[in-house]
mmCIF file of C-alpha atoms in Angstrom:
data_model
loop_
_atom_site.group_PDB
_atom_site.id
_atom_site.type_symbol
_atom_site.label_atom_id
_atom_site.label_comp_id
_atom_site.label_asym_id
_atom_site.label_seq_id
_atom_site.Cartn_x
_atom_site.Cartn_y
_atom_site.Cartn_z
ATOM 1 C CA UNK A 1 184.559 -106.112 -144.787
ATOM 2 C CA UNK A 2 181.328 -104.188 -144.790
ATOM 3 C CA UNK A 3 181.011 -101.210 -142.541
ATOM 4 C CA UNK A 4 177.791 -101.341 -140.396
ATOM 5 C CA UNK A 5 175.732 -98.141 -139.935
ATOM 6 C CA UNK A 6 175.258 -98.076 -136.323
ATOM 7 C CA UNK A 7 172.951 -96.340 -133.718
ATOM 8 C CA UNK A 8 174.654 -96.292 -130.331
ATOM 9 C CA UNK A 9 172.435 -96.109 -127.176
ATOM 10 C CA UNK A 10 174.109 -95.960 -123.659
ATOM 11 C CA UNK A 11 174.706 -93.558 -120.954
ATOM 12 C CA UNK A 12 177.524 -94.201 -118.255
ATOM 13 C CA UNK A 13 181.247 -94.805 -118.546
ATOM 14 C CA UNK A 14 180.565 -98.427 -119.208
ATOM 15 C CA UNK A 15 178.759 -97.553 -122.404
ATOM 16 C CA UNK A 16 181.217 -94.688 -123.237
ATOM 17 C CA UNK A 17 184.167 -97.098 -123.403
ATOM 18 C CA UNK A 18 182.308 -99.563 -125.744
ATOM 19 C CA UNK A 19 181.211 -96.722 -128.146
ATOM 20 C CA UNK A 20 185.010 -95.654 -128.048
ATOM 21 C CA UNK A 21 185.908 -99.129 -129.348
ATOM 22 C CA UNK A 22 183.302 -98.762 -132.085
ATOM 23 C CA UNK A 23 184.671 -95.230 -133.074
ATOM 24 C CA UNK A 24 188.129 -96.890 -133.311
ATOM 25 C CA UNK A 25 186.686 -99.589 -135.650
ATOM 26 C CA UNK A 26 185.703 -99.630 -139.440
ATOM 27 C CA UNK A 27 182.057 -99.385 -138.264
ATOM 28 C CA UNK A 28 180.324 -96.152 -138.365
ATOM 29 C CA UNK A 29 178.098 -94.518 -135.529
ATOM 30 C CA UNK A 30 175.505 -92.308 -137.393
ATOM 31 C CA UNK A 31 173.611 -91.340 -134.180
ATOM 32 C CA UNK A 32 173.757 -91.594 -130.375
ATOM 33 C CA UNK A 33 171.006 -92.027 -127.843
ATOM 34 C CA UNK A 34 171.501 -91.269 -124.076
ATOM 35 C CA UNK A 35 169.678 -90.155 -120.966
ATOM 36 C CA UNK A 36 168.846 -86.606 -120.557
ATOM 37 C CA UNK A 37 171.409 -84.357 -118.821
ATOM 38 C CA UNK A 38 171.158 -84.700 -114.936
ATOM 39 C CA UNK A 39 172.014 -82.255 -112.091
ATOM 40 C CA UNK A 40 175.487 -83.092 -110.602
ATOM 41 C CA UNK A 41 177.994 -81.729 -108.020
ATOM 42 C CA UNK A 42 177.346 -79.098 -105.274
ATOM 43 C CA UNK A 43 176.076 -76.693 -107.685
ATOM 44 C CA UNK A 44 173.480 -79.209 -109.054
ATOM 45 C CA UNK A 45 174.176 -77.782 -112.642
ATOM 46 C CA UNK A 46 173.176 -80.188 -115.515
ATOM 47 C CA UNK A 47 175.826 -82.380 -116.776
ATOM 48 C CA UNK A 48 175.822 -84.526 -119.841
ATOM 49 C CA UNK A 49 176.309 -88.408 -119.676
ATOM 50 C CA UNK A 50 179.687 -89.730 -120.522
ATOM 51 C CA UNK A 51 178.280 -91.066 -123.912
ATOM 52 C CA UNK A 52 176.889 -87.631 -124.691
ATOM 53 C CA UNK A 53 180.308 -86.048 -124.094
ATOM 54 C CA UNK A 54 181.976 -88.496 -126.183
ATOM 55 C CA UNK A 55 179.572 -88.042 -129.024
ATOM 56 C CA UNK A 56 179.935 -84.313 -128.949
ATOM 57 C CA UNK A 57 183.621 -84.777 -129.317
ATOM 58 C CA UNK A 58 183.090 -86.620 -132.548
ATOM 59 C CA UNK A 59 180.352 -84.261 -133.802
ATOM 60 C CA UNK A 60 177.741 -87.065 -133.573
ATOM 61 C CA UNK A 61 174.002 -86.281 -133.454
ATOM 62 C CA UNK A 62 172.696 -86.792 -130.005
ATOM 63 C CA UNK A 63 169.159 -87.742 -128.993
ATOM 64 C CA UNK A 64 168.092 -87.594 -125.458
ATOM 65 C CA UNK A 65 164.190 -88.753 -125.317
ATOM 66 C CA UNK A 66 162.577 -89.308 -122.078
ATOM 67 C CA UNK A 67 160.979 -92.398 -123.722
ATOM 68 C CA UNK A 68 161.108 -94.247 -127.040
ATOM 69 C CA UNK A 69 157.460 -95.326 -126.840
ATOM 70 C CA UNK A 70 156.021 -92.372 -128.721
ATOM 71 C CA UNK A 71 155.143 -92.497 -132.443
ATOM 72 C CA UNK A 72 157.368 -89.482 -132.968
ATOM 73 C CA UNK A 73 160.510 -90.795 -131.665
ATOM 74 C CA UNK A 74 159.985 -94.063 -133.389
ATOM 75 C CA UNK A 75 159.607 -92.332 -136.731
ATOM 76 C CA UNK A 76 162.688 -90.279 -136.029
ATOM 77 C CA UNK A 77 164.841 -93.421 -135.285
ATOM 78 C CA UNK A 78 163.410 -95.040 -138.434
ATOM 79 C CA UNK A 79 164.610 -92.323 -140.745
ATOM 80 C CA UNK A 80 168.173 -92.802 -139.630
ATOM 81 C CA UNK A 81 168.162 -96.129 -141.669
ATOM 82 C CA UNK A 82 170.540 -97.906 -139.561
ATOM 83 C CA UNK A 83 171.840 -101.384 -140.031
ATOM 84 C CA UNK A 84 172.099 -102.153 -136.266
ATOM 85 C CA UNK A 85 171.339 -100.245 -132.840
ATOM 86 C CA UNK A 86 174.089 -101.156 -130.288
ATOM 87 C CA UNK A 87 172.611 -100.776 -126.486
ATOM 88 C CA UNK A 88 174.980 -100.480 -123.668
ATOM 89 C CA UNK A 89 173.575 -99.547 -120.247
ATOM 90 C CA UNK A 90 171.083 -97.084 -121.736
ATOM 91 C CA UNK A 91 168.439 -97.131 -119.089
ATOM 92 C CA UNK A 92 165.422 -96.834 -121.206
ATOM 93 C CA UNK A 93 163.095 -99.732 -122.371
ATOM 94 C CA UNK A 94 162.994 -100.343 -126.182
ATOM 95 C CA UNK A 95 159.591 -101.124 -127.485
ATOM 96 C CA UNK A 96 159.192 -103.959 -130.140
ATOM 97 C CA UNK A 97 158.864 -101.407 -132.797
ATOM 98 C CA UNK A 98 162.331 -100.062 -132.111
ATOM 99 C CA UNK A 99 163.876 -103.486 -131.600
ATOM 100 C CA UNK A 100 162.666 -104.495 -135.169
ATOM 101 C CA UNK A 101 163.623 -101.223 -136.768
ATOM 102 C CA UNK A 102 167.255 -101.598 -137.803
ATOM 103 C CA UNK A 103 168.181 -104.078 -140.520
ATOM 104 C CA UNK A 104 169.802 -106.543 -138.061
ATOM 105 C CA UNK A 105 167.746 -105.340 -134.967
ATOM 106 C CA UNK A 106 169.244 -104.407 -131.685
ATOM 107 C CA UNK A 107 172.087 -105.964 -129.853
ATOM 108 C CA UNK A 108 173.132 -105.467 -126.111
ATOM 109 C CA UNK A 109 176.317 -105.722 -124.313
ATOM 110 C CA UNK A 110 175.535 -107.131 -120.897
ATOM 111 C CA UNK A 111 178.035 -107.379 -117.700
ATOM 112 C CA UNK A 112 177.395 -110.971 -116.940
ATOM 113 C CA UNK A 113 177.520 -114.584 -118.681
ATOM 114 C CA UNK A 114 173.857 -114.967 -119.164
ATOM 115 C CA UNK A 115 171.479 -116.157 -117.951
ATOM 116 C CA UNK A 116 173.371 -115.895 -114.592
ATOM 117 C CA UNK A 117 172.566 -112.142 -113.818
ATOM 118 C CA UNK A 118 169.717 -110.468 -115.774
ATOM 119 C CA UNK A 119 168.872 -106.804 -114.830
ATOM 120 C CA UNK A 120 170.039 -103.567 -113.724
ATOM 121 C CA UNK A 121 173.129 -104.593 -111.566
ATOM 122 C CA UNK A 122 174.874 -107.621 -112.643
ATOM 123 C CA UNK A 123 178.291 -106.540 -111.471
ATOM 124 C CA UNK A 124 177.277 -105.798 -107.978
ATOM 125 C CA UNK A 125 175.016 -108.964 -107.697
ATOM 126 C CA UNK A 126 177.683 -111.257 -108.883
ATOM 127 C CA UNK A 127 180.144 -109.805 -106.061
ATOM 128 C CA UNK A 128 177.384 -109.989 -103.473
ATOM 129 C CA UNK A 129 176.659 -113.589 -104.206
ATOM 130 C CA UNK A 130 180.344 -114.697 -103.872
ATOM 131 C CA UNK A 131 180.625 -115.628 -107.710
ATOM 132 C CA UNK A 132 184.137 -116.443 -108.698
ATOM 133 C CA UNK A 133 183.825 -115.655 -112.281
ATOM 134 C CA UNK A 134 181.821 -113.227 -114.496
ATOM 135 C CA UNK A 135 182.100 -112.018 -118.079
ATOM 136 C CA UNK A 136 180.093 -110.236 -120.919
ATOM 137 C CA UNK A 137 177.425 -111.492 -123.088
ATOM 138 C CA UNK A 138 176.748 -109.847 -126.335
ATOM 139 C CA UNK A 139 173.023 -110.682 -127.149
ATOM 140 C CA UNK A 140 170.303 -110.171 -129.611
ATOM 141 C CA UNK A 141 167.701 -108.070 -127.855
ATOM 142 C CA UNK A 142 164.082 -109.132 -127.700
ATOM 143 C CA UNK A 143 160.994 -107.793 -125.610
ATOM 144 C CA UNK A 144 162.064 -109.633 -122.377
ATOM 145 C CA UNK A 145 164.484 -108.283 -119.700
ATOM 146 C CA UNK A 146 168.037 -109.623 -121.006
ATOM 147 C CA UNK A 147 166.179 -112.796 -122.366
ATOM 148 C CA UNK A 148 167.550 -112.534 -125.891
ATOM 149 C CA UNK A 149 169.677 -115.216 -127.833
ATOM 150 C CA UNK A 150 173.503 -114.932 -127.026
ATOM 151 C CA UNK A 151 175.704 -113.985 -129.933
ATOM 152 C CA UNK A 152 179.151 -113.989 -128.191
ATOM 153 C CA UNK A 153 180.695 -114.328 -124.677
ATOM 154 C CA UNK A 154 183.790 -113.480 -122.994
ATOM 155 C CA UNK A 155 184.702 -114.716 -119.487
ATOM 156 C CA UNK A 156 186.872 -113.336 -116.780
ATOM 157 C CA UNK A 157 187.640 -114.181 -113.091
ATOM 158 C CA UNK A 158 186.451 -112.287 -110.090
ATOM 159 C CA UNK A 159 189.270 -112.050 -107.625
ATOM 160 C CA UNK A 160 188.922 -112.266 -103.737
ATOM 161 C CA UNK A 161 189.772 -108.664 -103.399
ATOM 162 C CA UNK A 162 187.618 -107.221 -106.280
ATOM 163 C CA UNK A 163 185.097 -104.404 -105.622
ATOM 164 C CA UNK A 164 182.432 -103.358 -108.141
ATOM 165 C CA UNK A 165 184.822 -100.819 -109.694
ATOM 166 C CA UNK A 166 187.480 -103.284 -110.255
ATOM 167 C CA UNK A 167 185.152 -105.901 -111.946
ATOM 168 C CA UNK A 168 183.412 -103.031 -114.004
ATOM 169 C CA UNK A 169 186.788 -102.045 -115.439
ATOM 170 C CA UNK A 170 187.872 -105.675 -116.329
ATOM 171 C CA UNK A 171 184.657 -106.152 -118.011
ATOM 172 C CA UNK A 172 185.184 -103.212 -120.259
ATOM 173 C CA UNK A 173 188.402 -104.505 -121.273
ATOM 174 C CA UNK A 174 186.929 -107.939 -122.402
ATOM 175 C CA UNK A 175 183.807 -106.320 -123.479
ATOM 176 C CA UNK A 176 185.449 -104.215 -126.038
ATOM 177 C CA UNK A 177 186.885 -106.691 -128.318
ATOM 178 C CA UNK A 178 183.790 -108.980 -127.848
ATOM 179 C CA UNK A 179 181.548 -106.278 -129.120
ATOM 180 C CA UNK A 180 183.832 -105.559 -132.164
ATOM 181 C CA UNK A 181 183.997 -109.333 -132.929
ATOM 182 C CA UNK A 182 180.293 -109.517 -132.855
ATOM 183 C CA UNK A 183 179.902 -106.563 -135.206
ATOM 184 C CA UNK A 184 182.362 -107.991 -137.670
ATOM 185 C CA UNK A 185 180.501 -111.330 -137.654
ATOM 186 C CA UNK A 186 177.200 -109.568 -138.298
ATOM 187 C CA UNK A 187 178.566 -107.563 -141.059
ATOM 188 C CA UNK A 188 179.626 -110.780 -142.994
ATOM 189 C CA UNK A 189 176.608 -112.534 -141.939
ATOM 190 C CA UNK A 190 178.409 -115.321 -140.047
ATOM 191 C CA UNK A 191 177.309 -115.052 -136.636
ATOM 192 C CA UNK A 192 175.493 -117.698 -134.731
ATOM 193 C CA UNK A 193 173.232 -117.419 -131.665
ATOM 194 C CA UNK A 194 172.366 -119.692 -128.487
ATOM 195 C CA UNK A 195 169.259 -119.783 -126.491
ATOM 196 C CA UNK A 196 169.399 -118.953 -122.887
ATOM 197 C CA UNK A 197 168.440 -121.384 -120.287
ATOM 198 C CA UNK A 198 165.659 -119.722 -118.416
ATOM 199 C CA UNK A 199 165.824 -122.093 -115.497
ATOM 200 C CA UNK A 200 169.392 -120.816 -114.633
ATOM 201 C CA UNK A 201 168.502 -117.179 -114.732
ATOM 202 C CA UNK A 202 168.677 -114.794 -111.557
ATOM 203 C CA UNK A 203 167.567 -111.190 -111.305
ATOM 204 C CA UNK A 204 170.155 -108.592 -110.624
ATOM 205 C CA UNK A 205 167.620 -105.877 -109.206
ATOM 206 C CA UNK A 206 168.868 -102.403 -108.793
ATOM 207 C CA UNK A 207 170.891 -101.195 -105.889
ATOM 208 C CA UNK A 208 169.462 -99.291 -103.207
ATOM 209 C CA UNK A 209 171.061 -97.148 -100.431
ATOM 210 C CA UNK A 210 168.690 -98.997 -97.800
ATOM 211 C CA UNK A 211 170.427 -102.382 -98.452
ATOM 212 C CA UNK A 212 173.755 -100.841 -97.646
ATOM 213 C CA UNK A 213 173.140 -100.888 -94.032
ATOM 214 C CA UNK A 214 175.298 -103.813 -92.733
ATOM 215 C CA UNK A 215 173.129 -106.628 -91.083
ATOM 216 C CA UNK A 216 175.292 -108.334 -88.469
ATOM 217 C CA UNK A 217 173.031 -111.351 -88.180
ATOM 218 C CA UNK A 218 174.556 -112.437 -91.653
ATOM 219 C CA UNK A 219 177.618 -114.490 -91.949
ATOM 220 C CA UNK A 220 181.141 -112.651 -92.086
ATOM 221 C CA UNK A 221 181.380 -114.076 -95.570
ATOM 222 C CA UNK A 222 178.175 -112.584 -96.884
ATOM 223 C CA UNK A 223 179.117 -109.257 -95.249
ATOM 224 C CA UNK A 224 182.578 -109.238 -96.959
ATOM 225 C CA UNK A 225 181.072 -109.786 -100.239
ATOM 226 C CA UNK A 226 178.335 -107.142 -99.701
ATOM 227 C CA UNK A 227 181.227 -104.529 -98.623
ATOM 228 C CA UNK A 228 182.956 -105.266 -102.056
ATOM 229 C CA UNK A 229 179.858 -105.167 -104.034
ATOM 230 C CA UNK A 230 178.851 -101.775 -102.688
ATOM 231 C CA UNK A 231 182.071 -100.145 -103.281
ATOM 232 C CA UNK A 232 182.051 -97.442 -105.011
ATOM 233 C CA UNK A 233 178.147 -97.079 -104.667
ATOM 234 C CA UNK A 234 176.080 -96.981 -102.388
ATOM 235 C CA UNK A 235 178.844 -98.061 -99.849
ATOM 236 C CA UNK A 236 178.211 -100.256 -96.977
ATOM 237 C CA UNK A 237 177.552 -98.576 -93.686
ATOM 238 C CA UNK A 238 177.196 -99.304 -89.916
ATOM 239 C CA UNK A 239 176.303 -97.313 -86.987
ATOM 240 C CA UNK A 240 178.008 -96.848 -83.761
ATOM 241 C CA UNK A 241 177.264 -94.110 -80.990
ATOM 242 C CA UNK A 242 174.402 -92.908 -83.474
ATOM 243 C CA UNK A 243 177.059 -92.059 -85.939
ATOM 244 C CA UNK A 244 176.968 -93.728 -89.416
ATOM 245 C CA UNK A 245 180.353 -95.138 -90.502
ATOM 246 C CA UNK A 246 180.863 -96.068 -94.175
ATOM 247 C CA UNK A 247 182.702 -99.291 -94.648
ATOM 248 C CA UNK A 248 185.015 -99.207 -97.808
ATOM 249 C CA UNK A 249 187.220 -102.460 -97.147
ATOM 250 C CA UNK A 250 186.675 -105.563 -94.935
ATOM 251 C CA UNK A 251 187.699 -109.159 -94.694
ATOM 252 C CA UNK A 252 186.585 -112.241 -92.943
ATOM 253 C CA UNK A 253 188.783 -112.814 -89.941
ATOM 254 C CA UNK A 254 190.477 -116.188 -89.309
ATOM 255 C CA UNK A 255 188.781 -116.897 -86.157
ATOM 256 C CA UNK A 256 185.055 -117.010 -84.784
ATOM 257 C CA UNK A 257 183.401 -115.708 -81.716
ATOM 258 C CA UNK A 258 180.486 -116.394 -79.342
ATOM 259 C CA UNK A 259 179.689 -112.659 -79.048
ATOM 260 C CA UNK A 260 176.317 -111.386 -80.068
ATOM 261 C CA UNK A 261 176.332 -110.116 -83.620
ATOM 262 C CA UNK A 262 177.440 -106.535 -84.006
ATOM 263 C CA UNK A 263 179.708 -106.595 -81.056
ATOM 264 C CA UNK A 264 183.133 -105.012 -81.356
ATOM 265 C CA UNK A 265 185.549 -107.624 -80.410
ATOM 266 C CA UNK A 266 188.894 -105.935 -81.043
ATOM 267 C CA UNK A 267 189.919 -102.563 -82.255
ATOM 268 C CA UNK A 268 193.791 -102.200 -83.330
ATOM 269 C CA UNK A 269 195.883 -101.442 -86.313
ATOM 270 C CA UNK A 270 194.527 -104.387 -88.257
ATOM 271 C CA UNK A 271 190.995 -103.188 -88.157
ATOM 272 C CA UNK A 272 187.763 -103.552 -86.315
ATOM 273 C CA UNK A 273 186.824 -107.196 -85.514
ATOM 274 C CA UNK A 274 183.030 -107.328 -85.189
ATOM 275 C CA UNK A 275 181.197 -110.513 -84.365
ATOM 276 C CA UNK A 276 178.487 -111.684 -87.054
ATOM 277 C CA UNK A 277 175.841 -114.257 -87.086
ATOM 278 C CA UNK A 278 178.610 -116.778 -88.202
ATOM 279 C CA UNK A 279 182.367 -115.674 -87.979
ATOM 280 C CA UNK A 280 183.970 -112.192 -87.385
ATOM 281 C CA UNK A 281 184.317 -109.430 -89.937
ATOM 282 C CA UNK A 282 187.553 -107.365 -89.817
ATOM 283 C CA UNK A 283 186.787 -103.836 -91.074
ATOM 284 C CA UNK A 284 190.044 -102.209 -92.356
ATOM 285 C CA UNK A 285 189.059 -98.940 -94.200
ATOM 286 C CA UNK A 286 186.116 -96.551 -93.131
ATOM 287 C CA UNK A 287 184.775 -92.972 -93.580
ATOM 288 C CA UNK A 288 183.364 -91.450 -90.419
ATOM 289 C CA UNK A 289 180.894 -88.426 -90.703
ATOM 290 C CA UNK A 290 182.482 -85.432 -92.295
ATOM 291 C CA UNK A 291 185.997 -86.821 -92.870
ATOM 292 C CA UNK A 292 188.054 -88.707 -95.489
ATOM 293 C CA UNK A 293 188.276 -92.301 -96.174
ATOM 294 C CA UNK A 294 190.850 -93.888 -93.950
ATOM 295 C CA UNK A 295 192.344 -97.022 -92.460
ATOM 296 C CA UNK A 296 191.074 -98.128 -88.962
ATOM 297 C CA UNK A 297 194.644 -97.664 -87.882
ATOM 298 C CA UNK A 298 194.660 -93.986 -88.673
ATOM 299 C CA UNK A 299 191.132 -93.537 -87.166
ATOM 300 C CA UNK A 300 192.228 -95.070 -83.850
ATOM 301 C CA UNK A 301 195.190 -92.680 -83.611
ATOM 302 C CA UNK A 302 192.733 -89.849 -83.145
ATOM 303 C CA UNK A 303 189.517 -91.395 -81.797
ATOM 304 C CA UNK A 304 190.475 -94.568 -80.043
ATOM 305 C CA UNK A 305 188.347 -93.817 -77.115
ATOM 306 C CA UNK A 306 185.279 -93.993 -79.242
ATOM 307 C CA UNK A 307 185.787 -97.599 -80.250
ATOM 308 C CA UNK A 308 186.159 -99.630 -77.004
ATOM 309 C CA UNK A 309 185.665 -103.357 -77.206
ATOM 310 C CA UNK A 310 182.322 -104.622 -76.160
ATOM 311 C CA UNK A 311 180.204 -101.801 -77.972
ATOM 312 C CA UNK A 312 177.701 -102.690 -80.311
ATOM 313 C CA UNK A 313 177.502 -101.727 -84.193
ATOM 314 C CA UNK A 314 173.965 -101.686 -85.230
#
């Protein structure tokens, strides 16, 4: 089988894992593109992306442009003479001149069964919407936002207890073989494609810290989904006694209440039961200010007086 000469473009761990799969295959990565180093940690020192760190382990050339729209960057990429560019959570828009440069164009590994969730946060939006399945789509990139023809897909379930980290890891495991399958088929010229149905597309817009504030007027089902979607970032939060409490785990309780949304109905070893616009949300694991993540049971052992029934979360 022909070995493809590849440019790999990606930044986070999701991309790094797919890059590793290529490195373990017969295909060759000739250059790597990733985001510039960013400040991280308490010292705010510059830290390379996971993709850059992996590339350096394999002595691969690393390019970190702020943009690919300039003629100089486009000429540099053209000189690499690649068969294909593989893009996984890169974070930069690729102009048409880049998309057209490699012999077989550019393909993308996307964390959704397209066109269900196009955009920056398909994993989190799937969880927030209460989806029961997800998957990976390998697509031929075009000038639109995740609108290209689909080359291959791999599906997986979303379990009721999954948070964004759980689904992220599951998508990696099914995405790696799907990517290698697509590369092998491209190499022998046997890959087909499928148009997306634009009528079924949803936009998975980027997450923000602002939307992590729980709105108790929503239903308990909606809030449970949001808590799972926002873990491990930006983490759902609620406010009581002017203190922000981060919410790491919560489930819909099996009863309803006529109390006003946000009212603490019960606080015991099972959790905080809080009235919602419809139903009751049972918060089980939290992080108060300046403390570790803990179960509500452990929190009540030391601060029970702070969480009396009838109080309101905002």
